[in-house]
Short mmCIF file of C-alpha atoms and ligand atoms in Angstrom, two decimals:
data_model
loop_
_atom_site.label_atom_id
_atom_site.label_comp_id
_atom_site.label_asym_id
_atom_site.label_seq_id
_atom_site.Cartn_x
_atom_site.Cartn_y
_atom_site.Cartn_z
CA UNK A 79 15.72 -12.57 27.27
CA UNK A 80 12.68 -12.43 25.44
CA UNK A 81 10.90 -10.22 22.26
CA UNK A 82 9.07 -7.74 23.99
CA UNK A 83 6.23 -4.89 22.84
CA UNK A 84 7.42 -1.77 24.27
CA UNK A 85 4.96 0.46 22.76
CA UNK A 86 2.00 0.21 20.56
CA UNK A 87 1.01 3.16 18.35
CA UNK A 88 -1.31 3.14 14.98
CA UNK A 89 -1.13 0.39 14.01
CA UNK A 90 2.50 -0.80 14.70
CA UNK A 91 3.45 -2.73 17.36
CA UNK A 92 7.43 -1.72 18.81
CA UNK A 93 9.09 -5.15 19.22
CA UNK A 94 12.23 -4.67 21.78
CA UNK A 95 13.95 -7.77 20.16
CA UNK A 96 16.33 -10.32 21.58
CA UNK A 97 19.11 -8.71 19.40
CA UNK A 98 18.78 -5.51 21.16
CA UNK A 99 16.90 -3.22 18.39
CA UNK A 100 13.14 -1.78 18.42
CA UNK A 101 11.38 -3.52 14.90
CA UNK A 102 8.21 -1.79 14.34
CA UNK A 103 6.11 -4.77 13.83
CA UNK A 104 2.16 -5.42 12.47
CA UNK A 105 -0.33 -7.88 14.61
CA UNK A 106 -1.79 -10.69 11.95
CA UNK A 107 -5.20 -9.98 11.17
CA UNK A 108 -5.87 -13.35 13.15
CA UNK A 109 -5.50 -12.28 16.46
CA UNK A 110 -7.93 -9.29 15.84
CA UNK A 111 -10.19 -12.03 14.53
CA UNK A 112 -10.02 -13.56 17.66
CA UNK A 113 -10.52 -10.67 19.38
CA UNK A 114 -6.66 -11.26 20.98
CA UNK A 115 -5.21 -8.08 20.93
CA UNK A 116 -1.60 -7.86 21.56
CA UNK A 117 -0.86 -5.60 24.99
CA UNK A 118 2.18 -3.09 26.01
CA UNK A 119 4.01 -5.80 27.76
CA UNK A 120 3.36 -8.95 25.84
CA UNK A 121 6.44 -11.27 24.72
CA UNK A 122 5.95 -12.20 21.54
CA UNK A 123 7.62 -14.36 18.31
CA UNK A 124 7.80 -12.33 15.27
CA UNK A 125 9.14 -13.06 11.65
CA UNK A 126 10.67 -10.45 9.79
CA UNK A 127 9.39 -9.16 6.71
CA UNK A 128 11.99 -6.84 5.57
CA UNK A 129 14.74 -5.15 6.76
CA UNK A 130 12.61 -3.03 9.23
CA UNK A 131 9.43 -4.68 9.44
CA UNK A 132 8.08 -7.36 10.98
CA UNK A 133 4.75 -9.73 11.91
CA UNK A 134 4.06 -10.64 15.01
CA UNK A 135 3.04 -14.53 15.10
CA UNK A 136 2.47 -15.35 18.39
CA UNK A 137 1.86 -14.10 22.00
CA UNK A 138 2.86 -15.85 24.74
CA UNK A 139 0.47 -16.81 27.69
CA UNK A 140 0.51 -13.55 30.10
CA UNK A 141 1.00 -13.67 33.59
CA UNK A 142 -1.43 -10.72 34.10
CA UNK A 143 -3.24 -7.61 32.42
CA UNK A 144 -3.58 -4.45 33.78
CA UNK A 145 -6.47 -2.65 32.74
CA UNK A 146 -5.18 1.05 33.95
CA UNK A 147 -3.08 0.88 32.32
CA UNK A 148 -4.00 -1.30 29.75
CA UNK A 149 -0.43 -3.24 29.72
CA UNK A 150 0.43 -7.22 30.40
CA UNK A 151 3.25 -9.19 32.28
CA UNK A 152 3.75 -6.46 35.52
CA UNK A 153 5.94 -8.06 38.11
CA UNK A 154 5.65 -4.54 40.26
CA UNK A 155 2.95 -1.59 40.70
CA UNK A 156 5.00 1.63 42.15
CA UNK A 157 1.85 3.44 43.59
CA UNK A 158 3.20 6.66 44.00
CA UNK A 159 1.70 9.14 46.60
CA UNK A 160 2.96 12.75 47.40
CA UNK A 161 3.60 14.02 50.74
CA UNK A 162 1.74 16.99 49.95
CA UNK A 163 0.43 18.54 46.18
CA UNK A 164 -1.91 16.94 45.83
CA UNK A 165 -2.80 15.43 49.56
CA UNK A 166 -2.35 11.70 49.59
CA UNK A 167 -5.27 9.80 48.53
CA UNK A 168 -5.13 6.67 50.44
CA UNK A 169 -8.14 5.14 49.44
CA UNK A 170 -7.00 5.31 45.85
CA UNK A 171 -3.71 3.97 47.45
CA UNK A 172 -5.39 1.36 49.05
CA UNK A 173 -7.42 0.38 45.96
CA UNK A 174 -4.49 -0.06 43.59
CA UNK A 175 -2.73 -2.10 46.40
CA UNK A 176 -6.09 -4.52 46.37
CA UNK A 177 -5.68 -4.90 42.60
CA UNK A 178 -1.74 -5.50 42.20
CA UNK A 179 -2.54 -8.35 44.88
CA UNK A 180 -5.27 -9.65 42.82
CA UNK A 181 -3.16 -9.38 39.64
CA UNK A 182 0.01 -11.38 40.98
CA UNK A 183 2.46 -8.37 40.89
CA UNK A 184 4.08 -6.84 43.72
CA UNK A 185 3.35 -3.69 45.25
CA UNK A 186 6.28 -1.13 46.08
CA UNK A 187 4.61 2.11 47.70
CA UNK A 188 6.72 5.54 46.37
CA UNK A 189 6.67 8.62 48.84
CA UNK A 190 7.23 11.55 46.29
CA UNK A 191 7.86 15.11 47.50
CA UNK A 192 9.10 14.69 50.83
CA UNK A 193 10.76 18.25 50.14
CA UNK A 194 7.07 19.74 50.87
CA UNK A 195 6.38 18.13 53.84
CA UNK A 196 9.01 15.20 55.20
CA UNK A 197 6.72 14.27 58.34
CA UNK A 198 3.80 13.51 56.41
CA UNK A 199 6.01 12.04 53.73
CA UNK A 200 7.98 9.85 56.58
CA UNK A 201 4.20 9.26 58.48
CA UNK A 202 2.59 7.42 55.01
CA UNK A 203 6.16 5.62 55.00
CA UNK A 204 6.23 3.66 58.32
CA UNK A 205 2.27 3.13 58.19
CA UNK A 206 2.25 1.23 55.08
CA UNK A 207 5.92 -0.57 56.04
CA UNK A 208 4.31 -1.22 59.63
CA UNK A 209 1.34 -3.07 57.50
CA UNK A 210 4.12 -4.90 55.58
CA UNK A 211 4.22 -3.03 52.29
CA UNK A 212 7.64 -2.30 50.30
CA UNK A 213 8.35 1.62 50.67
CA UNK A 214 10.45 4.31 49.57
CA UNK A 215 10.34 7.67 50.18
CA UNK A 216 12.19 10.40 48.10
CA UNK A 217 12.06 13.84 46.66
CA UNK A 218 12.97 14.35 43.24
CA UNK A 219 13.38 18.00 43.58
CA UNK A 220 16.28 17.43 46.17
CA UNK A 221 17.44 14.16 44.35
CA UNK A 222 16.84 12.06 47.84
CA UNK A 223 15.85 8.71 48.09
CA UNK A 224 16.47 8.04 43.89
CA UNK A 225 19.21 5.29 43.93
CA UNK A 226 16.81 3.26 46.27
CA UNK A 227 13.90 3.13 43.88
CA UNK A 228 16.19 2.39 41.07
CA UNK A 229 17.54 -0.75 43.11
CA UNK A 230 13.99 -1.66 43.58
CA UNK A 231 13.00 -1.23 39.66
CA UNK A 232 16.07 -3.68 39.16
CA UNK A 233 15.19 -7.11 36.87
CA UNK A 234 11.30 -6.41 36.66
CA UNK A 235 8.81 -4.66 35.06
CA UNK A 236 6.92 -2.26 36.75
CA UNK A 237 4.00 -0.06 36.36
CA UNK A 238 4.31 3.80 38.41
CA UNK A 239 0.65 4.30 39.15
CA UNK A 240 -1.21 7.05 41.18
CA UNK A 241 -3.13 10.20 41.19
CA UNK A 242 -2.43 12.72 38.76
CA UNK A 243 0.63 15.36 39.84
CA UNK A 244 2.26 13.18 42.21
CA UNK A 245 5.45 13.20 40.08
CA UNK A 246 5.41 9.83 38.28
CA UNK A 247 6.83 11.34 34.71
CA UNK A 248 9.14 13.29 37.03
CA UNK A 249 10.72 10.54 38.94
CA UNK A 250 11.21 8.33 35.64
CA UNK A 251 13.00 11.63 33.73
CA UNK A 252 15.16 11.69 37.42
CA UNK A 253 16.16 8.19 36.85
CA UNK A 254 16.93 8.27 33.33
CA UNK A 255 17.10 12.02 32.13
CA UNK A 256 17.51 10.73 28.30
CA UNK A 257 13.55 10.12 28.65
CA UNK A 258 12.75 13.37 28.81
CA UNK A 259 8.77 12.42 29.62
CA UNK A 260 6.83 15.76 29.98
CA UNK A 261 5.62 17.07 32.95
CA UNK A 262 3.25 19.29 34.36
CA UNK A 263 2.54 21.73 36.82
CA UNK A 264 -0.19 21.14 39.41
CA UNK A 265 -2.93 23.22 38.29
CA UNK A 266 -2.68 25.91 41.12
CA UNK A 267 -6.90 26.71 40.66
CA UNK A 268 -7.86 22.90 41.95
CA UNK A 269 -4.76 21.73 43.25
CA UNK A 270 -4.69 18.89 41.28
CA UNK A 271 -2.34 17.30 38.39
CA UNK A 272 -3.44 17.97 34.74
CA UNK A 273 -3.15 14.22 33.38
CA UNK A 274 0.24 15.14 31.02
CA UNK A 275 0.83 11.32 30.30
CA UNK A 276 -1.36 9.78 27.33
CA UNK A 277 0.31 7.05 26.30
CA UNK A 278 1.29 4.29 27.77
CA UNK A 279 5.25 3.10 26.57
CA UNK A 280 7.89 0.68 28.65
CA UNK A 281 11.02 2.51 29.01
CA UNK A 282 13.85 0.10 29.26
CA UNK A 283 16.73 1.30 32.68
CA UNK A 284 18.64 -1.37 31.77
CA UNK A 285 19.31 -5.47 31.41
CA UNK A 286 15.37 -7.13 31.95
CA UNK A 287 14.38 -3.79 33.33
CA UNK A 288 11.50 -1.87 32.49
CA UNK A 289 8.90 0.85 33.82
CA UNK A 290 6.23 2.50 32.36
CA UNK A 291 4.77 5.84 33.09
CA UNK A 292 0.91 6.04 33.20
CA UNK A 293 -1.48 8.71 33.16
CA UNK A 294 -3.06 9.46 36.72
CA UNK A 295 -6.15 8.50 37.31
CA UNK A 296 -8.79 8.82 40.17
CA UNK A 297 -11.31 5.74 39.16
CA UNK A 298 -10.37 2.04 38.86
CA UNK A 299 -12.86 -0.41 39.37
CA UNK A 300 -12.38 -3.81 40.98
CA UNK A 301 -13.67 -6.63 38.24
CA UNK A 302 -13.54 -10.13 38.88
CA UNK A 303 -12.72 -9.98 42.20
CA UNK A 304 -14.25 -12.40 44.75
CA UNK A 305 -15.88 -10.69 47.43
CA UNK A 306 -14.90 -13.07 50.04
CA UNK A 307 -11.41 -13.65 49.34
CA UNK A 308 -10.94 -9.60 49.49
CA UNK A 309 -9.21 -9.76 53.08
CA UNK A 310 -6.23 -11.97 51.83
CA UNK A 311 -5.02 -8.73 50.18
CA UNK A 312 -5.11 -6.75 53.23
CA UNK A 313 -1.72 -8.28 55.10
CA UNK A 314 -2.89 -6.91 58.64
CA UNK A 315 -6.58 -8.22 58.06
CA UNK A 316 -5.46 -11.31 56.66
CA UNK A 317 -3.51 -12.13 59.96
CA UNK A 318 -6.13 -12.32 62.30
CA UNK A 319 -8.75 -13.63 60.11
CA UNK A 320 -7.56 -17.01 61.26
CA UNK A 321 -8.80 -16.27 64.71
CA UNK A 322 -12.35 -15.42 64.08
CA UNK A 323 -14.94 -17.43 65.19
CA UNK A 324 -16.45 -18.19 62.00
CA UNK A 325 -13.70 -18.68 59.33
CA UNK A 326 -16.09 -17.44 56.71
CA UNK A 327 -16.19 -14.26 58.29
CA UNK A 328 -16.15 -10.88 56.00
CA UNK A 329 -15.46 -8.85 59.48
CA UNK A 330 -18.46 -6.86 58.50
CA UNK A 331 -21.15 -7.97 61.30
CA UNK A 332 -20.33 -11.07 62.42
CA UNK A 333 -20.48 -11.68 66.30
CA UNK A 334 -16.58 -12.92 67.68
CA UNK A 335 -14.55 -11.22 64.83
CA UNK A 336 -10.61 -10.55 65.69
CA UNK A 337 -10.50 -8.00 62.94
CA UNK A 338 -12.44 -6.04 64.48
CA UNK A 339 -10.89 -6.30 68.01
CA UNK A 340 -7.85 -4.80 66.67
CA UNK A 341 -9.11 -2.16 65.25
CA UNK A 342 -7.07 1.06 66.72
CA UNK A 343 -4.50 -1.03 67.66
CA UNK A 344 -3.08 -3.54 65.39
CA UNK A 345 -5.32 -2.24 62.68
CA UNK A 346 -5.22 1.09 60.88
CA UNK A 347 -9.17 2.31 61.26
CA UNK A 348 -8.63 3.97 57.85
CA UNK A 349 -7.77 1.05 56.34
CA UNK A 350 -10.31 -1.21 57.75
CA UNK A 351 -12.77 1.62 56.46
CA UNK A 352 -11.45 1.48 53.22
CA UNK A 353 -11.91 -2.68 53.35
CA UNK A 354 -15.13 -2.50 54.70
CA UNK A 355 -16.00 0.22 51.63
CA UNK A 356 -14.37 -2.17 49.06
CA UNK A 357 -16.41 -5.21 49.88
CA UNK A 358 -19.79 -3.39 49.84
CA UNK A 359 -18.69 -2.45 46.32
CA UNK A 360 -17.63 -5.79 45.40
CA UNK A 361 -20.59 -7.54 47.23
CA UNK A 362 -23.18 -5.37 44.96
CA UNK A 363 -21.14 -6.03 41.87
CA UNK A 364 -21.50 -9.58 43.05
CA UNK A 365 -25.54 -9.15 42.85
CA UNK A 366 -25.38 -7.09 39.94
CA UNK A 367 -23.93 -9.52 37.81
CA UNK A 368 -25.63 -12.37 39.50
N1 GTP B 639 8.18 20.04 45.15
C1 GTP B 639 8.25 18.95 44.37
N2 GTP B 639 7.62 18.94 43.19
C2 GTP B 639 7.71 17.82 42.42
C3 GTP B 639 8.45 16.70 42.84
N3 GTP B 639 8.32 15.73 41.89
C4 GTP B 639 7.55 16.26 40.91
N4 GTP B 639 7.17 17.52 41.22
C5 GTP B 639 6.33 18.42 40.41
O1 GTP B 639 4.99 17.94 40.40
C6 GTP B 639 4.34 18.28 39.17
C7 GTP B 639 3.67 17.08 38.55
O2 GTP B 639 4.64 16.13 38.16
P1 GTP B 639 4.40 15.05 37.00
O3 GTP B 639 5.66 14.24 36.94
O4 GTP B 639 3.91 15.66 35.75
O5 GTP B 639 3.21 14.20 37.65
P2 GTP B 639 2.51 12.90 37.06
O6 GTP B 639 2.25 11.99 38.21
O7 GTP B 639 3.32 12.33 35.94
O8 GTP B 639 1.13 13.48 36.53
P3 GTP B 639 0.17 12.91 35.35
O9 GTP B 639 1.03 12.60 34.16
O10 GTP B 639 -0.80 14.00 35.13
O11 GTP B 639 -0.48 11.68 35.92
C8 GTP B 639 5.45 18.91 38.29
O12 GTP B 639 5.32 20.32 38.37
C9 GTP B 639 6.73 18.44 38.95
O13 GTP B 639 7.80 19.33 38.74
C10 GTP B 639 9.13 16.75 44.12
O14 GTP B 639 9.81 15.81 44.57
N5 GTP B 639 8.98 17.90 44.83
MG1 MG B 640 2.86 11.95 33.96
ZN1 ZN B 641 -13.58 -11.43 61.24
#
């Protein structure tokens, strides 16, 4: 058990303590000095300075930081994908898979709205599971699937990322109805979600359990990433690497690649695409930044 900042809102800091109760607490004018700010997430030591107040006095080291959302200490990112409204957007998918592998946190993959269309829905499941990903699929309209993501949530923290409209505020207020997070219709004019979450708050499901909901987003860039160590985060890339001729090999051009051999078999095309896209980007942010 540990003090914990489930929300952060102006000015105060919302301290889950040890003890069990929420003690709105202030950040010491140090750590802005520093330019530490304290994150959604961060475990913290605190001293109380009256009955319902308190100072924060020290942040623990983090084991990551998210910066969409801007939160720290994620064991899990739920990417959550719809079957259908809006179409799955698996280079988005793809991406945010590529940066919970570079942040240390696990990646669960969340079918939502398998009531539209359950092929598709089932389709997106056993590609990513054949790849090795964690999946569920579920429908929150029918209640399907529910009790298997809330196993999954179990003992961590997670994140529920994804596009806007895919139903992350839904599935959390279908976990926990108490939450009552708003949702949103699709817009029906573009087809598209209308961004309903702002803020970003850890809800707590139970004992050393928390997720938080996050706005959707389209855009998230890849910083600090190392251009060349970009395969290890693609499991079915990362397999065959070892049997490339040169083991420097980015599977871009380079005569007597295996990745490239298994292309359309072993290997999703669409996912190799979406590699080969990610390490152009990286490669000129390499150059950019010298
Ligand atoms: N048919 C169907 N609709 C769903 C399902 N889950 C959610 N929806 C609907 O999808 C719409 C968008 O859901 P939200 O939960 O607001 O989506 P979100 O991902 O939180 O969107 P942002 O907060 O904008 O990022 C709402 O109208 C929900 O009622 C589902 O399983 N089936
Ligand atoms: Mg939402
Ligand atoms: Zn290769």
């Amino acid at each position: 058990m540990e003090n914990k900042i489930v929300k952060i809102a102006s000015e105060f800091c919302y301290v889950k303590t040890i003890e069990g109760d929420i003690l709105p607490c202030k950040a010491r004018g140090l750590f802005k000095k520093k330019g530490y700010r304290p994150l959604v997430g961060d475990r913290v030591n605190f001293k109380k300075i009256s009955a319902d107040q308190g100072v924060i006095e020290e942040i623990m080291p983090r084991k990551n930081e998210l910066q969409r959302p801007y939160v720290a200490n994620i064991d899990q990112v739920v990417v959550v994908i719809a079957a259908k409204a809006p179409d799955p957007n698996y280079k988005l998918l793809d991406r945010i898979l590529v940066l919970s592998y570079f942040n240390k946190a696990k990646s669960l993959i969340c079918v939502n709205k398998l009531d539209l269309d359950n092929n598709k829905g089932l389709e997106i499941q056993d590609k990513y599971k054949s790849i090795g990903y964690d999946c569920v699929a579920l429908s929150v309209k029918d209640k399907t699937g529910l009790s298997n993501l809330r196993e999954k949530l179990s003992d961590k923290t997670s994140v529920l990322a994804g596009t806007s409209g895919v139903g992350k505020s839904s599935i959390i207020n279908a976990i926990e109805p108490g939450f009552s997070l708003k949702t949103d219709e699709v817009s029906k004019k573009t087809g598209r979600g209308k961004h309903t979450t702002r803020q970003v708050t850890l809800f707590e499901l139970g004992e050393n359990t928390y997720v938080a909901d996050t706005p959707g987003f389209s855009k998230l860039n890849f910083k600090g990433i190392d251009y060349q160590e970009l395969d290890r985060s693609f499991p079915e890339i990362k397999e065959y690497s070892a049997m490339c001729k040169f083991n420097d090999c980015l599977h871009d051009k380079e005569p007597g690649c295996e990745v490239k051999e298994k292309i359309g078999s072993e290997i999703y095309e669409d996912r190799y695409n979406n590699y080969l896209e990610f390490l152009n980007e990286l490669k000129k942010g390499a150059a950019y930044h010298g």
